[in-house]
PDB file of C-alpha atoms in Angstrom:
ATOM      1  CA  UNK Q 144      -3.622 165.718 -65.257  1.00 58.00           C
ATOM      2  CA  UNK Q 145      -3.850 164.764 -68.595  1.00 68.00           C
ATOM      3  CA  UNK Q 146      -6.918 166.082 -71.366  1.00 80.00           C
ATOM      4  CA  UNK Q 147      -9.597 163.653 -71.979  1.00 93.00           C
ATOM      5  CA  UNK Q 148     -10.060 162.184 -75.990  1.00 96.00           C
ATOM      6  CA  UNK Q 149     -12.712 163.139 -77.507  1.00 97.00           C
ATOM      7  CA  UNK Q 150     -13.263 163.153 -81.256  1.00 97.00           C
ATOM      8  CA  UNK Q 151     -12.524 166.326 -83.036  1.00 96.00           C
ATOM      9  CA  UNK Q 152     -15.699 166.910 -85.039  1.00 96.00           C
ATOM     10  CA  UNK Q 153     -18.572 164.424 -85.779  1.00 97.00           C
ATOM     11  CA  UNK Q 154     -21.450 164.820 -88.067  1.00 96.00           C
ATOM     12  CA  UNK Q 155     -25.328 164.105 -88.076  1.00 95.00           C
ATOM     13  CA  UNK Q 156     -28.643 164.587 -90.186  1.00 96.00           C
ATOM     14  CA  UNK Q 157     -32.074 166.265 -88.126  1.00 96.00           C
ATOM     15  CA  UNK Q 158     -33.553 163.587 -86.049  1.00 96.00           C
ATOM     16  CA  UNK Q 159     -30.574 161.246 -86.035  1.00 97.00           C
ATOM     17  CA  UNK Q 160     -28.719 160.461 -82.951  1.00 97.00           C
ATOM     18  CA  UNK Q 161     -25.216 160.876 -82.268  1.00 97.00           C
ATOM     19  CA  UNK Q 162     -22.743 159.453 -79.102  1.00 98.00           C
ATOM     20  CA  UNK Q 163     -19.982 161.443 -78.175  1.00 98.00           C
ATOM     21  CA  UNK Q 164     -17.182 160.033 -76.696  1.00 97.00           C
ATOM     22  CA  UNK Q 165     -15.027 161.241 -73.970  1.00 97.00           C
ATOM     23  CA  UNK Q 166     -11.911 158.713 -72.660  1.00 96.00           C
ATOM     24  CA  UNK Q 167      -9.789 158.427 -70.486  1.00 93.00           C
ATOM     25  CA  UNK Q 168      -7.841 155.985 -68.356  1.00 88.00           C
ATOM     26  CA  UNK Q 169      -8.145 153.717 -65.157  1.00 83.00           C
ATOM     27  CA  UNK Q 170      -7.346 156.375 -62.889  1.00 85.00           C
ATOM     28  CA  UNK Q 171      -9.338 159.397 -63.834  1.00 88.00           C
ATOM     29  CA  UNK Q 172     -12.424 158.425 -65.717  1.00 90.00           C
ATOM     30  CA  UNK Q 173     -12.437 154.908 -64.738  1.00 87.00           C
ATOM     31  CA  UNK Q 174     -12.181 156.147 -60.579  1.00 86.00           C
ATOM     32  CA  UNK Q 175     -14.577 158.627 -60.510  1.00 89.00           C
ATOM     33  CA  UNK Q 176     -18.300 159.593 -61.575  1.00 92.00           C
ATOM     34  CA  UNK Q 177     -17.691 163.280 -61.824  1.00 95.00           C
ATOM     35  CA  UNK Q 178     -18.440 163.554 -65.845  1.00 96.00           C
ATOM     36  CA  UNK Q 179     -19.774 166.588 -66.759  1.00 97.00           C
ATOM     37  CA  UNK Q 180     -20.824 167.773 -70.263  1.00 98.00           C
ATOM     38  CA  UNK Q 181     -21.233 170.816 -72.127  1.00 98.00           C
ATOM     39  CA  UNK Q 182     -22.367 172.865 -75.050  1.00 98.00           C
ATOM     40  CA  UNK Q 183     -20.501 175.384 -75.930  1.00 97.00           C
ATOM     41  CA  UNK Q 184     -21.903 177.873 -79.322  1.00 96.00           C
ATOM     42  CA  UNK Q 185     -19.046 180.305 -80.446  1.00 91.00           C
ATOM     43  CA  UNK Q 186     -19.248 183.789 -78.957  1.00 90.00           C
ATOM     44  CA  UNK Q 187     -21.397 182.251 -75.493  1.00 94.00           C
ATOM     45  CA  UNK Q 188     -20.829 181.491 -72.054  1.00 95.00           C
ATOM     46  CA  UNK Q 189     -20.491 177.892 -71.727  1.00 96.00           C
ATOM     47  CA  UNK Q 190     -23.984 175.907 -70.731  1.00 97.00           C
ATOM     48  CA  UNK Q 191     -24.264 172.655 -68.239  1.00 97.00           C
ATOM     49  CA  UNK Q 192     -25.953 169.783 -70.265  1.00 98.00           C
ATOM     50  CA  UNK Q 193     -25.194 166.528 -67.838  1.00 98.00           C
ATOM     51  CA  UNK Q 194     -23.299 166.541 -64.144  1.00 97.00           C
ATOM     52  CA  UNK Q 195     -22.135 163.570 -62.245  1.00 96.00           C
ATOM     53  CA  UNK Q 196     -22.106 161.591 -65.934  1.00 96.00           C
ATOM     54  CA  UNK Q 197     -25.978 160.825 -65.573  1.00 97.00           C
ATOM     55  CA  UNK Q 198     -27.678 164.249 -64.423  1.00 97.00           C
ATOM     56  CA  UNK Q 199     -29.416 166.487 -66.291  1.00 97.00           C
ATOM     57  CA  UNK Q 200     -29.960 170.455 -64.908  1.00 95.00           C
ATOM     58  CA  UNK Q 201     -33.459 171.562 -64.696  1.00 94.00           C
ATOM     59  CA  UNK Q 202     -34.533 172.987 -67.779  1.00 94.00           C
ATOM     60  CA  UNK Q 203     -31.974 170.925 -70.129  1.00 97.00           C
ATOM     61  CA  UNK Q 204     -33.983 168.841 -72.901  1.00 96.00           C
ATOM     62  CA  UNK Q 205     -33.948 165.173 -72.316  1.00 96.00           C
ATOM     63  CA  UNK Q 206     -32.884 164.462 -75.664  1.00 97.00           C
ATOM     64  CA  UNK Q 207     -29.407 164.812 -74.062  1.00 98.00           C
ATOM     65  CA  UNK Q 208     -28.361 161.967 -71.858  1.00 97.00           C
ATOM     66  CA  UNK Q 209     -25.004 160.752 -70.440  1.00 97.00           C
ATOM     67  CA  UNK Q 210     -23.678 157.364 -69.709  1.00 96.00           C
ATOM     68  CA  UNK Q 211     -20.102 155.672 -68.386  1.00 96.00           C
ATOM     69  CA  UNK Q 212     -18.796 152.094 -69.670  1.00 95.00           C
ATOM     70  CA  UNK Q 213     -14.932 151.385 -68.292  1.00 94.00           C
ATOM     71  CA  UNK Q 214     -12.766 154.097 -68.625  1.00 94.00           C
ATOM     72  CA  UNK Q 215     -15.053 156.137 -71.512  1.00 96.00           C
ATOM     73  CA  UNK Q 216     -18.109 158.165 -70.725  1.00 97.00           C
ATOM     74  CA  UNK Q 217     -20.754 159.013 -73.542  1.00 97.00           C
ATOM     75  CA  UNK Q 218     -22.854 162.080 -74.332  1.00 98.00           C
ATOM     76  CA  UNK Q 219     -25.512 161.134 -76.400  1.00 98.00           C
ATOM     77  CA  UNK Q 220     -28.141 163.601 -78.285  1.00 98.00           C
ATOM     78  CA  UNK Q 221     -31.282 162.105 -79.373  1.00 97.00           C
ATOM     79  CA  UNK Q 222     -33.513 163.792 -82.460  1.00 97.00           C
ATOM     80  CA  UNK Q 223     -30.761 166.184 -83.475  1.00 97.00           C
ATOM     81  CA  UNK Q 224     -31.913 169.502 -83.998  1.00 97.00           C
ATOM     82  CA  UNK Q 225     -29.963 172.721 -86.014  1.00 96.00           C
ATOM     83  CA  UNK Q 226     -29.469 174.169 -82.977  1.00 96.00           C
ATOM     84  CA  UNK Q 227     -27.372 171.608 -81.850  1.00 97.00           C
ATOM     85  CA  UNK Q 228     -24.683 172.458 -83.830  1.00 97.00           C
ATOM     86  CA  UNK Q 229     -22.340 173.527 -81.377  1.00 97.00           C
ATOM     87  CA  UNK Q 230     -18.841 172.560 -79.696  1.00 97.00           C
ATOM     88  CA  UNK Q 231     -19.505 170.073 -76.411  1.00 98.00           C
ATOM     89  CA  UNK Q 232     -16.706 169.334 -73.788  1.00 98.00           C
ATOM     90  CA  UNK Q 233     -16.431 166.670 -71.741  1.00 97.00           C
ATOM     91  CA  UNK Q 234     -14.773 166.926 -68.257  1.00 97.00           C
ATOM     92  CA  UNK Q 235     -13.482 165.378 -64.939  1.00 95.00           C
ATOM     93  CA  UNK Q 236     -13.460 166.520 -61.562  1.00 94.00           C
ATOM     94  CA  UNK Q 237     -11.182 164.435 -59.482  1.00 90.00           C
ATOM     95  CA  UNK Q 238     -11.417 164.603 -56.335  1.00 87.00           C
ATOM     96  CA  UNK Q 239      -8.305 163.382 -54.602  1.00 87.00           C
ATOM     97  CA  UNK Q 240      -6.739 166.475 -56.129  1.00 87.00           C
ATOM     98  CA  UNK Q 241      -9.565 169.140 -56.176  1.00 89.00           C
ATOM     99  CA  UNK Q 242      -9.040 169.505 -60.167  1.00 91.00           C
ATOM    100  CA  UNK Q 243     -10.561 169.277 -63.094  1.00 94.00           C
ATOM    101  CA  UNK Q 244      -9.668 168.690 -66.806  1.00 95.00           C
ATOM    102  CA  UNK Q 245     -11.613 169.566 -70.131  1.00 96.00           C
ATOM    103  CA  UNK Q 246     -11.530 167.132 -72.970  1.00 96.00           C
ATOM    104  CA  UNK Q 247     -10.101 168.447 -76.163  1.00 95.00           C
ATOM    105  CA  UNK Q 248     -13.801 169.237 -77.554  1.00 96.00           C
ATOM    106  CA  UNK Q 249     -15.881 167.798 -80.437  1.00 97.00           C
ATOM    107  CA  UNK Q 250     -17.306 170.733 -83.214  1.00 97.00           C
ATOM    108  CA  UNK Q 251     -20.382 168.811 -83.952  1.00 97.00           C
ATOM    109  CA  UNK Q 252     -22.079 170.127 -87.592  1.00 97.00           C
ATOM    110  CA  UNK Q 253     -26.148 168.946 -88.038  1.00 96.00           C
ATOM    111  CA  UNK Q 254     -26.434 168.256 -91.484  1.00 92.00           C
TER     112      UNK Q 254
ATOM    113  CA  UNK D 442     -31.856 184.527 -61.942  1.00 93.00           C
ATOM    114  CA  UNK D 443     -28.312 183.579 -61.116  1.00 95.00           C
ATOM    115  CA  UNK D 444     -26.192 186.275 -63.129  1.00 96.00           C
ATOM    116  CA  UNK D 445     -22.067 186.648 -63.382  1.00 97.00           C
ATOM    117  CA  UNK D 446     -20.833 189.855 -64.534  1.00 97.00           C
ATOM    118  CA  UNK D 447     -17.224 189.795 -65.444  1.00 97.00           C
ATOM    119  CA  UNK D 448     -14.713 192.447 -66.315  1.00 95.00           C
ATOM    120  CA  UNK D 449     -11.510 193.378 -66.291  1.00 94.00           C
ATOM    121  CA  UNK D 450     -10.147 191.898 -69.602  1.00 92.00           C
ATOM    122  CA  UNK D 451      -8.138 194.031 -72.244  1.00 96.00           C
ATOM    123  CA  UNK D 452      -4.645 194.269 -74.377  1.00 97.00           C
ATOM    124  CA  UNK D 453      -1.468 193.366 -72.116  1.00 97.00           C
ATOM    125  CA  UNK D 454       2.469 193.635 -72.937  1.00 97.00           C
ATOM    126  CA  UNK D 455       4.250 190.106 -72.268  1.00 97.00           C
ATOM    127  CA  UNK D 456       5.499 190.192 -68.357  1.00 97.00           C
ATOM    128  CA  UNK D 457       2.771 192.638 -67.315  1.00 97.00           C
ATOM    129  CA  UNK D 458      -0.536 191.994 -65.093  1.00 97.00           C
ATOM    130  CA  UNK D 459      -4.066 192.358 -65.212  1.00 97.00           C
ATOM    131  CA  UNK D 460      -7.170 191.432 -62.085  1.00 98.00           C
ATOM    132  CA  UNK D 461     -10.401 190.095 -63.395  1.00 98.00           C
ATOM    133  CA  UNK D 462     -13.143 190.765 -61.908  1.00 98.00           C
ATOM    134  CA  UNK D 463     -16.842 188.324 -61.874  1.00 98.00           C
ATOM    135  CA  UNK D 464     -19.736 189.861 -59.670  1.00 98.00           C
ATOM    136  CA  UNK D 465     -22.403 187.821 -58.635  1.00 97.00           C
ATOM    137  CA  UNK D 466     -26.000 187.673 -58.317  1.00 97.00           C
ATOM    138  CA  UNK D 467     -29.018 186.211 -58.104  1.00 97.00           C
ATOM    139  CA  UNK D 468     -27.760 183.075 -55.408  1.00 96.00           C
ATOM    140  CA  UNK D 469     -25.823 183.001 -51.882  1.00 95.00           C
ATOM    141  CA  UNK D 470     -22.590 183.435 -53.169  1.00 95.00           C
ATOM    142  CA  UNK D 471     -19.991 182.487 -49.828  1.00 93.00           C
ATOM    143  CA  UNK D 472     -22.100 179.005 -50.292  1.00 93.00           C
ATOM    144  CA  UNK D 473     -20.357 178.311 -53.677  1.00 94.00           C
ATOM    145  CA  UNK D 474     -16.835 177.092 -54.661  1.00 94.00           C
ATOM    146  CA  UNK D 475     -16.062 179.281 -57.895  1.00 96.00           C
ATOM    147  CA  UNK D 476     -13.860 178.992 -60.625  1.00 96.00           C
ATOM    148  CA  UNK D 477     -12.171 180.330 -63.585  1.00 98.00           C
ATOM    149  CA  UNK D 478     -11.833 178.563 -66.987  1.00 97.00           C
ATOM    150  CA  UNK D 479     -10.301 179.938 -70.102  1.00 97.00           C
ATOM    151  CA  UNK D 480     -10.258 179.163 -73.857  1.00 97.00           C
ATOM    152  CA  UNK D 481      -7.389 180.307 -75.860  1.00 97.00           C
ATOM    153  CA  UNK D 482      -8.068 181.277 -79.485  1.00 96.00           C
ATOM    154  CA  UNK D 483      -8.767 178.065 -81.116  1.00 94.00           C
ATOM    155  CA  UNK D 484      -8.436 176.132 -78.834  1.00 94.00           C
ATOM    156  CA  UNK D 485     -10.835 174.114 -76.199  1.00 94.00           C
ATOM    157  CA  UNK D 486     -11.264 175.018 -72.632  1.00 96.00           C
ATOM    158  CA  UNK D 487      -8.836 174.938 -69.973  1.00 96.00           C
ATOM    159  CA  UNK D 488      -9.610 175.225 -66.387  1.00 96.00           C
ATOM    160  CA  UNK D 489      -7.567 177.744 -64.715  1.00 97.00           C
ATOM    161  CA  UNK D 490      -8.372 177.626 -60.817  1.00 96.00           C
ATOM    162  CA  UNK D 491     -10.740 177.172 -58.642  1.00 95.00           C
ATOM    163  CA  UNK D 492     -11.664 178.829 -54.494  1.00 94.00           C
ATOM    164  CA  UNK D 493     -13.246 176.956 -52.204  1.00 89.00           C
ATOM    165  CA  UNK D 494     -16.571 178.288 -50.437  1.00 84.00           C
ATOM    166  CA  UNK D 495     -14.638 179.580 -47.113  1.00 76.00           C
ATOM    167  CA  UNK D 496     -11.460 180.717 -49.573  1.00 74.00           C
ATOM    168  CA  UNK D 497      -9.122 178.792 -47.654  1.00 80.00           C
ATOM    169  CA  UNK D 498      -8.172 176.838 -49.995  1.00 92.00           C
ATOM    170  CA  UNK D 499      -7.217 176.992 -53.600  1.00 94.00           C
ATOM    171  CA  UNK D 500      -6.260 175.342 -56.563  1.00 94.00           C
ATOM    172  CA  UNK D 501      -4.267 176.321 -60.047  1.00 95.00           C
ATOM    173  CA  UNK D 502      -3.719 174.463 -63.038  1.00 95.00           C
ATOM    174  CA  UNK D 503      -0.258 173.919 -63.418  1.00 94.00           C
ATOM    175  CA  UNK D 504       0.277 176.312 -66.743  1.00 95.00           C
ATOM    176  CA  UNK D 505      -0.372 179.015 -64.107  1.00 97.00           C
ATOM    177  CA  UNK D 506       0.674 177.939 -60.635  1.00 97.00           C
ATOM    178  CA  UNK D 507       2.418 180.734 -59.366  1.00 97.00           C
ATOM    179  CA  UNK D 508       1.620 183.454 -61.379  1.00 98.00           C
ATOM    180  CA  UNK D 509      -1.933 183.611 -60.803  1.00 98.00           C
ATOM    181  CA  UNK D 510      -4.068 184.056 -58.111  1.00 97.00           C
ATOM    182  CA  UNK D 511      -7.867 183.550 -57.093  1.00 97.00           C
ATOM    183  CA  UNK D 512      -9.508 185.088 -54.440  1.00 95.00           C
ATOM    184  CA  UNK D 513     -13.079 186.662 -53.330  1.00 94.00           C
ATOM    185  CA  UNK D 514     -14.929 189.362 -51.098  1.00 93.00           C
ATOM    186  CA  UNK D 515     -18.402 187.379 -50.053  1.00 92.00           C
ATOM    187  CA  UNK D 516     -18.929 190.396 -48.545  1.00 93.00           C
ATOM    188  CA  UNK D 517     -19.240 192.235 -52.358  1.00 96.00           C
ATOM    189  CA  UNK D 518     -19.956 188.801 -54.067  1.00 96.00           C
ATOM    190  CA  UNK D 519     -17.009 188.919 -56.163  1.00 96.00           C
ATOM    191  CA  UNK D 520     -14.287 186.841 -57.613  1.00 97.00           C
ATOM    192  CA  UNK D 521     -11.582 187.376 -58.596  1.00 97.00           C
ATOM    193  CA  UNK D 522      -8.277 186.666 -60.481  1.00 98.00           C
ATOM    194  CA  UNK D 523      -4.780 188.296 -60.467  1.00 98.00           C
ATOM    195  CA  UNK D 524      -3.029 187.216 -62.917  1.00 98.00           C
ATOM    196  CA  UNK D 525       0.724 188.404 -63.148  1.00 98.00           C
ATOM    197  CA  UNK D 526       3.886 187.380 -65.045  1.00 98.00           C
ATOM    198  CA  UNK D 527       1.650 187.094 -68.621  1.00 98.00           C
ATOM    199  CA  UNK D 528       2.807 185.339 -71.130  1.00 97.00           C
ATOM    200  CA  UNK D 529       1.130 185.604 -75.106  1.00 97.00           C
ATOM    201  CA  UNK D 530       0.082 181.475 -74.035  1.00 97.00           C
ATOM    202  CA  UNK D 531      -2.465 183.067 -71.447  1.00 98.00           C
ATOM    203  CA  UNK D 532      -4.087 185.139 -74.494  1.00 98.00           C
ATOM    204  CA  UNK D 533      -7.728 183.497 -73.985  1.00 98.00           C
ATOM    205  CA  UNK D 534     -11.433 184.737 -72.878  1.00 97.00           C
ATOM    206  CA  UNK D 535     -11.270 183.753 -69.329  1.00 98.00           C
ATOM    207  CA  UNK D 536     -14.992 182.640 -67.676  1.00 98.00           C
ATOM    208  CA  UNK D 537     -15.495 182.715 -63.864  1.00 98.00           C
ATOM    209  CA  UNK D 538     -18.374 179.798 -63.163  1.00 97.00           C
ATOM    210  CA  UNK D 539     -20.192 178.674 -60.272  1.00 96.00           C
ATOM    211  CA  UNK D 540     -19.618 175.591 -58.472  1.00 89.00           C
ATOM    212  CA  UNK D 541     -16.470 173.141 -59.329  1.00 87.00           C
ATOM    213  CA  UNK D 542     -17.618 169.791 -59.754  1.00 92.00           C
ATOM    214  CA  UNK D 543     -19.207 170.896 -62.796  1.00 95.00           C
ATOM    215  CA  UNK D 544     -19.876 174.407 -63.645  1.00 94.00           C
ATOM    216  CA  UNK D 545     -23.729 174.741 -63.555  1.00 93.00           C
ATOM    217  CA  UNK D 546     -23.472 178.649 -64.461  1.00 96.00           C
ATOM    218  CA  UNK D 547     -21.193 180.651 -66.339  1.00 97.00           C
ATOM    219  CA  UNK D 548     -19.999 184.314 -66.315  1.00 97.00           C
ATOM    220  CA  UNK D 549     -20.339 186.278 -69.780  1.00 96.00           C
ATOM    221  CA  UNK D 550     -16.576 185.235 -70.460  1.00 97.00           C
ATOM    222  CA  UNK D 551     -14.135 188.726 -70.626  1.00 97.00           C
ATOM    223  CA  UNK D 552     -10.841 188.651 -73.381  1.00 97.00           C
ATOM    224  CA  UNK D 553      -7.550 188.529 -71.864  1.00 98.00           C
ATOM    225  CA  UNK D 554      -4.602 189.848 -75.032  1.00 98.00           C
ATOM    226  CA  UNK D 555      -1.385 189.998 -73.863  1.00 97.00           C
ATOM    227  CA  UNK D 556       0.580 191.122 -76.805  1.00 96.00           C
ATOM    228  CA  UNK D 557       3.396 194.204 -77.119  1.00 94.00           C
TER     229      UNK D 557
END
């Protein structure tokens, strides 16, 4: 299973919003609604921001959302904040094969 | 509070083996699938395996097919990972996480070095 694209880095001022993109192909994120998203700060566990490309865990600020068009699916931060600095990973469960795959990762610096 | 303690990390030589450990708390543990995911230094995350809720069934990225392998004890709430055969690629901080869909909560992450 190949990694999904996502931009290496991206860029933003406080209270701008930015879209991260994760893509794939026809047969991965095209077939199946098992996006997940998540925020990753240097020297921390990994945290859960969206499941299922839509869902957001309890307790997750709803100034993150997720969305799906074709074969790319979105994460998109609203009123961005200095703590969202942070690395964010996309990824796909696939279900035909019990796997999962990690896009490459996008280092995302708040201006 | 859901926790995941992990340990069992540490310095390596090339060929050797080393069994990580991720003890859990804080939810019904032989209810969840669990998995391991790694980041190498530098580099993005990587999922690594994942054990089903039962254990009979598992699941290995192909990077470590056959040289590692996952397993539990629901009757000590732990997971684990046996990794053999390392290689300086498998240098990463491993995470065990709940769930495998998506990976709703995540151990404290433990650093795997294999080096000589």
């Amino acid at each position: 299973q190949s990694a999904l694209t996502q931009p290496a880095s991206m860029s933003g001022s406080p209270g701008q919003s930015i879209s991260i993109s994760c893509t794939g192909t026809s047969t991965d994120v095209g077939d199946y609604n098992y996006v997940s998203w998540y925020q990753h700060h240097p020297g921390k566990a990994p945290k859960l921001l969206i499941y299922d490309v839509t869902n957001r865990p309890p307790g997750v600020s709803d100034r993150f959302s997720g969305s799906k068009s074709g074969n790319t699916a979105s994460l998109t931060i609203s009123g961005l904040q200095a703590e969202d600095e942070a690395d964010y990973y996309c990824s796909l469960y696939t279900s035909s094969t019990y796997t999962r795959v990690f896009g490459g990762g996008t280092k995302l610096t708040v201006l | 509070e859901v926790q995941l303690l992990q340990s069992g990390g540490g310095l390596v030589q090339p060929g050797g083996s080393l069994r990580l450990s991720c003890a859990a708390s804080g939810f019904t543990f032989s209810l969840y699938a669990m998995t391991w995911v790694r980041q190498a230094p530098g580099k993005g995350l990587e999922w690594v395996s994942v054990m089903t809720v039962s254990g009979s069934r598992t699941y290995y990225a192909d990077s470590v097919k056959g040289r590692f392998t996952i397993s539990r004890d629901n009757s000590k709430n732990t997971l684990f990972l046996q990794m053999d055969s390392l290689r300086a690629e498998d240098t990463a901080v491993y995470y065990c996480a709940r769930d495998h869909r998506y990976s709703s909560f995540w151990g404290q992450g433990t650093l795997v070095t294999v080096s000589s």
